Structures are given as structure tokens and as C-alpha cells.
Amino acid sequence: MILKNKDIITFENKENYEFYNLMSKFASFKKEPFYNNVKKINLILDKDCELRFIKAYVYEPDIYKLFKFENLDINKSLNIDIESPCKKSYFYNGNHYFIQGDNDFLSNGIRIILSNINDIQDFENMNEHQFNRFVEFCSKYGCIQYLNYIFIFAKHITYLLKNKNNELYNLISCFEQDDKLFIRDTAKILVLLYSIESRLYNLDKIYSLAMSDNFNMYEKKFLYWQLVARYFVDFSLEYYKTFANLKNLYSDIYKLAEERFGKLFNPIDRLQYKKNRILLLTTQFLSFKHAPTRRAIDYAINFMDYLGYEVMILNTSDAKMITGLPYYMSSEFYFERDYNELDTLKIDDKHSVKFLQLGVDHIDVNEKNYVIEIKKAVKSVCDFAPMYVLQVGASCIFADLLAKYIPVATIPCSFDAPIMYNGYPIIAREVEDRDIQILENAGISKNRIIESCITYKIPGTSNIKIDKKQSEFVIVIVSNRLESEFDLNTLKICEEFCNIDDSIVIKFFGTFVTKDNNNAYNKFLKLINENSKYPDRYFFEGYQNDILSAYTACDVYYNPKRHGGGSSVSQAMLMGLPVVCHKFGDGSYTLGRDRCFDSDEDIINEIKKLFEDKEYYESSKQYSLKKAEFLYDTKSMIIKLDKDIRKKISDKVLYDIEID
């Protein structure tokens, strides 16, 4: 934390001098005049008491960094941006301003208040001794007042915590044992610290905290979606346990939502449904390149083209996926505000749909505004009056509340059973005993399950054949989460591929989910350079806008052991690539479970056989082409999906409704 000449640091009591002395060991503080009373900040006002807004980054209640004083008129452009029980900040012209006065009139007693603002700090020279000093300090003093500092601190010493794993838990223990903190304050800090590193133990701890009464419904929902993301990417092998945890937390959130908002859905009861209309629900709607968004759009196009249905898309904005760790209630998350103003979405020159996005784009939701958004959505559903609703994705509170009055079928973007509460779960493959067991454990009976299929849409392509070196045998891996889906274990398997013959090379198509792609890419290179005997045989090609053409320069598609991969497997087969896949995750269902392998040794032997046996390679290629022909028969697939849904809801399992 480097303070400049005009910066002011204010301490309220002597204990904070210890905080200052400690922090000076972590960063460079430039000493400035000390003021014993925060009201001294009123010196910034002119003699005629002209209001002067103060732009500030605030680290905790008693230490302030002030800079760039600006004269601004009070006007209607001021909007409340962050709320807490007793504190507010204002957002004006792209900047945060922190001011509060009597009755919020902003005329007297102006003071700067605590807020959830981050600043980049220099912790590059921090060492283990300094970290231990911070742990000691946290143990000695009540620390909720330093929550913002702890957040910044945690983000910038992740490398130290990862090298000294026990230190993180020592720090956590300090907060757990600090009897000066309120229970809710402790819970907030523990969630933040546990989320520094994505470990199954840490996520399970966050789950336990989220299930407590220390967090409100909106905070629980925020934590739920972060757990969904991390469980999916890093711990899909723990499927049974993670599904149970997520279902329990989701049920907890649903019950809170039903108690608060359930009655708002009453107008939907006894509607005259129009049989040629379908409502598509999503929980996240980003760019057209975003896979779940693209899936919803493709369903809309298919329902219009092959069934002649009128389609509406409603994005509930529930899935608040943050852009980085650790978790914090003011975290930036993925959300496209431009969609808030749309009532019609133009997909392309031939396709447009009715559209509504709930404009709740922050975590500390103003419930009054949220109720207004729900009422608006309910009215839109009433006006549109669809014969059924298809929830694309999973875990949508709005969909489950809606399902009490209108048929709602939920199809996930993967081959897993969806996490839901009401309505009809769609399993997009042959239903297995484990699906029935998992859903029944979650309170969903077998007779509500719809066995159907996932539809695929052929991506755009220029149909260009890319030349490759005849001397190379190219194995391709495709992922947009390379930092988590390509690890040391996968590298070891690839090393065995390279051992087969000097002509074998490994190519990577895709990108990294980490916001700082350069940092993720450097870690990716470091993993290969430090652990591979053949670093010059690994090539990162980046994201491919024309993935089908890119596949023409490859020989085999390898799907690492991961939860996803279904779409890229189908696209590789469309281009006739033999696919080698573990018997796990979406990719295995796309390829066919009977073509997949349980052990790493079998995976390596399959690559060896494809490399050495030309006849076997050709037969594998023909299998891919034939299976792709089936997968990309979109018309047949969408007709089957619609028929399966209509047949199930006509059985009146939950609803007294007639659909031909």
C-alpha cells in the first residue's frame, strides 16, 4: 500500500497503531499527519460549505486513503450501489463515492465509510515471517473491521498459502477462535479464506457454512453457484457426494424463496395455454459464443425451424459466476447488462424471439426491486402462455416456483441428472440406476424422469482443409478450462503418447477460464517445461473460431478425464477423427460408453493401436462419422425431445392440464 503526499491516515484508538506497525512490514507506508478524530476530514469542505465529494479507497473503518478531491453537483445520476445494514456508497460517473450525512441529506457531518472496494497492493516481498505476524495479529484483535484488508491480503498472498498449506488453516483457526467476532462476521471471513484454494475439503467447509443461518437467501444462492462451478471443474470425480451437497443447499434456497415469493406466481394458475408456444428459461445469458447461452439459442432455433413453435427466452440471471477467487460478496461476476433493455432478441437474419432478462446484476439484492422483477417476469409468462417450459441448464429457483402452476421440464447442459425441486428432470441419454437413486434421494420420483436426448448444432465453418506435416501424428486436446482440465496426471498420459513414436505431437485448442489468461498460460507452459521430456512436442493453438477446419490438421481427438467435453467430442467425430475417451463425463456418453476406457493404460494402448494399425484407424474413423450423423440429425432429435416432454406431462403426474 503506497500512500502519496495528499493521503491521510486516521486512527481512532491506540490499538490501531499496532495494526499500522504490522502493515508497514507488508507494504510501504508513507507516514502522514495523524488525526485523532475522523471529523477532521471536514477540513476538506470550503468555507461556504460547498459540498465536495471524496473519491476514496477504504481498507477498514479507521484507516483511510484519500485522494483526488472533486467538485460535483448533487443530481439524479447518483445511485445507491452497495448496501449494508448501516452503510451506503454512491456510484457516479464510473467512480465510487463514500459519503453519509444526517438523514442521508449529505449536508452536515459528512464522513467516509467502509466499503467493499479493492486496490492493488504490493506484497511481492512478503515472507513467511511476515505472514505469521499477520496471523498473530488476527488472533490478538477482533478482525471483522479489517475484512476488506483481509480480502486484498488473501488475493495477493495465494502463492504463499499454496506453498505453506498449513498456514491457511492456522489463519482460519485464528478467526474461528476469536470470541470478539459476531458469528456471521466469522462465517463471512471463513468463506473468503476457504475459497482461496479450490480443494474438496475447503469446498465442503463452504457448503457447511452456506447451510447455516449466517447467510441470507441471496448470499446462499451466490455461494451455491460458486460451488457448482468449482465442483464441476475440479471435483467431478466426487459426483455422488457433491450432488447431494448441492441438492441440499439448493433445497434450502428454494424453501426460502417459496416462502417469500411463492404467492407472486399465483396469476399463472388456470391460464389458457397456447399449444404452439414454448418458453425457454436460462440462468445465465452471455455472448453467443458462451456454451450454455449458445445451447439455449440453438434450442430456440430448432423449435422454430422444425416444429414451427413460437419461442420466448427468459433469463433469470440466477447463475452469478464470479470472475476470480476468493469468494466475496462484492465479487465481479459475469453478466451482460445490455440485455436488460431488450424485449426482442435478434439471433440472426432469419430468427428473432421474445426476450426478457431479470436485471438483478449484483449480489446484495434490493428485495423490493427483486419483487418487481419477478412480477414483471410472471406477467410476461402469463401474456405468452406457453404450453410448457424448457429450463436449459439446471438449478433455477424461478423455474421451480413456476413448475407449481405450469409444466416445466429441465434439461442440463451436460449428461448429468439436473439439480431441481419441482417439474420433470430430463436425462439426455439412457437412464441408469444411479440416476434413479440420486434423484430419489433428492425427493424426485422415478415417474417424473424424462429419458430423451441432447441436440447438437453444426458450428459454422469455412470448410478449409488445413495442411499438416506428413511426418506428424497429431493428437488434439480441446478445452476452455485448460488450467484445471490439463494437469500433471494428464501430462503423464501425454508423455506416454509421445513415448510411442517420435512423430507424435500434442496440440491444444481452447483457452483458460482464468480472467488473467497470460498468467494461466504461463502456468500451463511451466507445467509442461518442468515435467515433460518432450516440451517441444506440445503446441498451444488457442481458441479456434473455425473448430471444424482446425480438426482437419489433426489425427486423433483425446478427451482427458473431466466432466465435460461432449460438444468438442461430437465435433471431432463430425470431422471423422477417432476419439479416445475415459469412461467418465459428458464426452463418454457422446462417444458411446462401450467405446471408452476405465484405465490410463487402456487409453495409452488405444492411441498406440490407432497409430500402428491403419485398418483399425479407418474403422474408428468410420464409427465417428456414423455416430456424428446420428448426433447431428437435429430435426429428429428435437422432434423426439418435444414428443418425450409432451408425453410425460400429459400423464398428469403433477399437473391437471390437458395437452394433445
Short mmCIF file of C-alpha atoms in Angstrom, two decimals, residues 307-533:
data_model
loop_
_atom_site.label_atom_id
_atom_site.label_comp_id
_atom_site.label_asym_id
_atom_site.label_seq_id
_atom_site.Cartn_x
_atom_site.Cartn_y
_atom_site.Cartn_z
CA LEU A 307 -41.73 -27.64 -35.07
CA GLY A 308 -43.00 -24.21 -36.07
CA TYR A 309 -43.26 -23.09 -32.44
CA GLU A 310 -43.21 -19.51 -31.24
CA VAL A 311 -40.41 -19.14 -28.69
CA MET A 312 -39.63 -16.80 -25.83
CA ILE A 313 -36.35 -16.77 -23.85
CA LEU A 314 -36.37 -15.62 -20.22
CA ASN A 315 -33.02 -15.23 -18.45
CA THR A 316 -33.46 -15.22 -14.67
CA SER A 317 -29.82 -14.13 -14.08
CA ASP A 318 -29.52 -16.60 -11.20
CA ALA A 319 -26.12 -18.07 -12.11
CA LYS A 320 -23.78 -15.42 -10.73
CA MET A 321 -20.43 -16.95 -11.65
CA ILE A 322 -17.59 -14.77 -10.41
CA THR A 323 -14.50 -13.94 -12.42
CA GLY A 324 -11.95 -15.00 -9.81
CA LEU A 325 -11.18 -16.26 -6.32
CA PRO A 326 -11.54 -15.83 -3.41
CA TYR A 327 -15.31 -15.55 -2.91
CA TYR A 328 -16.51 -12.22 -1.65
CA MET A 329 -19.99 -10.79 -1.71
CA SER A 330 -18.89 -7.84 -3.84
CA SER A 331 -17.07 -10.03 -6.36
CA GLU A 332 -17.31 -9.10 -10.01
CA PHE A 333 -19.30 -11.71 -11.89
CA TYR A 334 -20.31 -12.47 -15.45
CA PHE A 335 -23.38 -10.51 -16.51
CA GLU A 336 -24.39 -8.71 -19.72
CA ARG A 337 -26.35 -5.60 -18.75
CA ASP A 338 -27.11 -4.71 -22.37
CA TYR A 339 -29.72 -7.48 -22.47
CA ASN A 340 -31.74 -5.71 -19.75
CA GLU A 341 -33.23 -3.34 -22.31
CA LEU A 342 -34.29 -5.96 -24.87
CA ASP A 343 -37.80 -7.27 -25.40
CA THR A 344 -36.89 -8.95 -28.70
CA LEU A 345 -33.65 -10.83 -29.32
CA LYS A 346 -32.40 -10.96 -32.90
CA ILE A 347 -30.43 -14.18 -33.27
CA ASP A 348 -29.67 -13.87 -36.98
CA ASP A 349 -31.32 -12.56 -40.13
CA LYS A 350 -33.93 -15.34 -40.02
CA HIS A 351 -34.61 -15.78 -36.31
CA SER A 352 -35.90 -13.47 -33.59
CA VAL A 353 -37.56 -14.36 -30.28
CA LYS A 354 -39.36 -12.57 -27.49
CA PHE A 355 -36.86 -11.91 -24.72
CA LEU A 356 -36.72 -10.85 -21.08
CA GLN A 357 -33.77 -10.66 -18.70
CA LEU A 358 -34.22 -10.04 -14.99
CA GLY A 359 -31.97 -7.10 -14.28
CA VAL A 360 -30.61 -8.26 -10.93
CA ASP A 361 -26.91 -7.84 -11.57
CA HIS A 362 -25.50 -7.70 -8.06
CA ILE A 363 -25.42 -9.98 -5.04
CA ASP A 364 -26.72 -7.64 -2.32
CA VAL A 365 -30.15 -7.61 -3.92
CA ASN A 366 -32.65 -4.94 -3.00
CA GLU A 367 -35.61 -7.21 -2.32
CA LYS A 368 -38.17 -4.59 -3.26
CA ASN A 369 -36.61 -4.31 -6.71
CA TYR A 370 -36.29 -8.08 -6.95
CA VAL A 371 -40.02 -8.50 -6.30
CA ILE A 372 -40.70 -6.00 -9.08
CA GLU A 373 -38.51 -8.06 -11.43
CA ILE A 374 -40.31 -11.29 -10.53
CA LYS A 375 -43.73 -9.71 -11.04
CA LYS A 376 -42.59 -8.46 -14.45
CA ALA A 377 -41.42 -11.96 -15.38
CA VAL A 378 -44.64 -13.59 -14.14
CA LYS A 379 -46.68 -11.13 -16.21
CA SER A 380 -44.58 -11.97 -19.29
CA VAL A 381 -45.22 -15.68 -18.74
CA CYS A 382 -48.96 -15.02 -18.36
CA ASP A 383 -49.05 -12.95 -21.54
CA PHE A 384 -47.07 -15.53 -23.51
CA ALA A 385 -48.96 -18.54 -22.03
CA PRO A 386 -46.66 -21.35 -23.26
CA MET A 387 -47.84 -24.96 -23.33
CA TYR A 388 -44.71 -25.94 -21.41
CA VAL A 389 -41.41 -24.51 -20.20
CA LEU A 390 -37.99 -25.94 -21.02
CA GLN A 391 -35.37 -24.92 -18.48
CA VAL A 392 -31.99 -25.10 -20.26
CA GLY A 393 -29.27 -25.72 -17.72
CA ALA A 394 -30.30 -26.63 -14.21
CA SER A 395 -30.96 -25.21 -10.76
CA CYS A 396 -33.35 -22.35 -11.43
CA ILE A 397 -35.44 -21.12 -8.50
CA PHE A 398 -37.80 -19.25 -10.83
CA ALA A 399 -38.38 -22.44 -12.83
CA ASP A 400 -39.16 -24.47 -9.72
CA LEU A 401 -41.62 -21.87 -8.44
CA LEU A 402 -43.16 -21.73 -11.90
CA ALA A 403 -43.44 -25.53 -12.00
CA LYS A 404 -46.19 -25.48 -9.37
CA TYR A 405 -48.53 -23.98 -11.96
CA ILE A 406 -47.27 -24.93 -15.41
CA PRO A 407 -45.32 -27.93 -16.79
CA VAL A 408 -41.56 -27.31 -16.55
CA ALA A 409 -39.00 -29.78 -17.90
CA THR A 410 -35.34 -29.24 -17.02
CA ILE A 411 -32.55 -30.34 -19.34
CA PRO A 412 -28.96 -29.76 -18.14
CA CYS A 413 -26.16 -28.69 -20.44
CA SER A 414 -24.44 -31.96 -19.57
CA PHE A 415 -25.49 -35.60 -19.38
CA ASP A 416 -25.94 -35.48 -15.60
CA ALA A 417 -29.22 -35.54 -13.74
CA PRO A 418 -30.31 -31.94 -13.12
CA ILE A 419 -30.46 -30.42 -9.64
CA MET A 420 -34.02 -29.19 -9.21
CA TYR A 421 -37.02 -29.26 -6.88
CA ASN A 422 -40.23 -29.41 -8.94
CA GLY A 423 -41.14 -30.36 -12.50
CA TYR A 424 -39.62 -33.01 -14.75
CA PRO A 425 -35.89 -33.81 -14.94
CA ILE A 426 -34.61 -34.75 -18.40
CA ILE A 427 -31.78 -37.27 -18.64
CA ALA A 428 -30.33 -36.76 -22.12
CA ARG A 429 -29.27 -40.40 -22.52
CA GLU A 430 -30.33 -43.83 -21.32
CA VAL A 431 -31.39 -43.54 -17.67
CA GLU A 432 -29.09 -45.50 -15.36
CA ASP A 433 -29.77 -46.94 -11.92
CA ARG A 434 -27.51 -44.33 -10.35
CA ASP A 435 -29.65 -41.54 -11.86
CA ILE A 436 -32.79 -43.00 -10.31
CA GLN A 437 -31.01 -43.42 -6.98
CA ILE A 438 -29.62 -39.89 -6.93
CA LEU A 439 -32.92 -38.28 -7.92
CA GLU A 440 -34.97 -40.36 -5.49
CA ASN A 441 -32.55 -39.41 -2.71
CA ALA A 442 -33.25 -35.81 -3.71
CA GLY A 443 -37.02 -36.36 -3.46
CA ILE A 444 -37.75 -36.73 -7.19
CA SER A 445 -39.68 -39.88 -8.09
CA LYS A 446 -38.78 -42.18 -10.97
CA ASN A 447 -42.04 -41.49 -12.82
CA ARG A 448 -41.10 -37.82 -13.23
CA ILE A 449 -37.89 -38.62 -15.16
CA ILE A 450 -37.91 -37.98 -18.91
CA GLU A 451 -35.41 -40.05 -20.90
CA SER A 452 -34.51 -38.14 -24.06
CA CYS A 453 -31.54 -36.70 -25.94
CA ILE A 454 -29.31 -33.67 -26.38
CA THR A 455 -29.45 -31.90 -29.72
CA TYR A 456 -26.28 -30.66 -31.42
CA LYS A 457 -25.93 -27.92 -33.99
CA ILE A 458 -23.17 -27.94 -36.60
CA PRO A 459 -20.89 -24.95 -35.94
CA GLY A 460 -20.12 -22.51 -38.72
CA THR A 461 -17.14 -23.39 -40.86
CA SER A 462 -15.29 -22.17 -43.92
CA ASN A 463 -14.63 -25.81 -44.93
CA ILE A 464 -10.93 -25.09 -45.36
CA LYS A 465 -8.63 -28.09 -45.13
CA ILE A 466 -5.54 -27.13 -43.17
CA ASP A 467 -2.28 -28.75 -44.19
CA LYS A 468 -0.18 -30.51 -41.60
CA LYS A 469 3.25 -32.07 -41.70
CA GLN A 470 3.04 -35.57 -43.11
CA SER A 471 5.70 -36.63 -40.63
CA GLU A 472 3.49 -35.72 -37.66
CA PHE A 473 0.77 -37.71 -35.93
CA VAL A 474 -1.31 -35.05 -34.17
CA ILE A 475 -3.29 -35.78 -31.02
CA VAL A 476 -5.55 -32.86 -30.12
CA ILE A 477 -6.98 -31.83 -26.74
CA VAL A 478 -9.77 -29.24 -26.66
CA SER A 479 -10.71 -27.28 -23.54
CA ASN A 480 -11.72 -23.80 -22.45
CA ARG A 481 -10.61 -24.64 -18.90
CA LEU A 482 -7.07 -25.76 -19.62
CA GLU A 483 -5.71 -24.61 -16.26
CA SER A 484 -7.92 -27.17 -14.47
CA GLU A 485 -8.52 -29.83 -17.13
CA PHE A 486 -4.89 -30.30 -18.13
CA ASP A 487 -2.97 -31.27 -15.01
CA LEU A 488 0.10 -33.29 -14.10
CA ASN A 489 -1.76 -36.61 -14.37
CA THR A 490 -2.97 -35.77 -17.88
CA LEU A 491 0.53 -34.64 -18.82
CA LYS A 492 1.92 -38.02 -17.71
CA ILE A 493 -0.54 -39.77 -20.04
CA CYS A 494 0.50 -37.47 -22.90
CA GLU A 495 4.14 -38.28 -22.16
CA GLU A 496 3.29 -41.95 -22.72
CA PHE A 497 1.73 -40.98 -26.04
CA CYS A 498 4.98 -39.28 -27.01
CA ASN A 499 6.94 -42.38 -25.98
CA ILE A 500 5.13 -44.40 -28.66
CA ASP A 501 6.89 -42.64 -31.53
CA ASP A 502 8.92 -39.51 -32.22
CA SER A 503 6.33 -38.32 -34.76
CA ILE A 504 3.55 -37.89 -32.18
CA VAL A 505 2.79 -34.32 -31.14
CA ILE A 506 0.14 -32.89 -28.80
CA LYS A 507 -1.91 -29.85 -29.83
CA PHE A 508 -4.22 -27.81 -27.62
CA PHE A 509 -7.25 -25.90 -28.90
CA GLY A 510 -9.03 -23.63 -26.43
CA THR A 511 -8.32 -21.16 -23.70
CA PHE A 512 -8.36 -20.60 -19.95
CA VAL A 513 -11.26 -19.69 -17.70
CA THR A 514 -8.95 -17.59 -15.50
CA LYS A 515 -9.50 -13.88 -16.02
CA ASP A 516 -5.75 -13.31 -16.34
CA ASN A 517 -5.14 -15.52 -19.36
CA ASN A 518 -1.45 -14.59 -19.56
CA ASN A 519 -0.84 -15.84 -16.04
CA ALA A 520 -2.79 -19.04 -16.69
CA TYR A 521 -0.89 -19.60 -19.94
CA ASN A 522 2.45 -19.13 -18.18
CA LYS A 523 1.46 -21.73 -15.57
CA PHE A 524 0.40 -24.04 -18.38
CA LEU A 525 3.82 -23.68 -20.04
CA LYS A 526 5.59 -24.10 -16.72
CA LEU A 527 3.78 -27.38 -16.09
CA ILE A 528 4.98 -28.75 -19.43
CA ASN A 529 8.51 -27.33 -19.34
CA GLU A 530 9.24 -28.57 -15.83
CA ASN A 531 7.71 -32.05 -16.15
CA SER A 532 7.96 -33.13 -19.79
CA LYS A 533 10.81 -34.89 -21.55
#
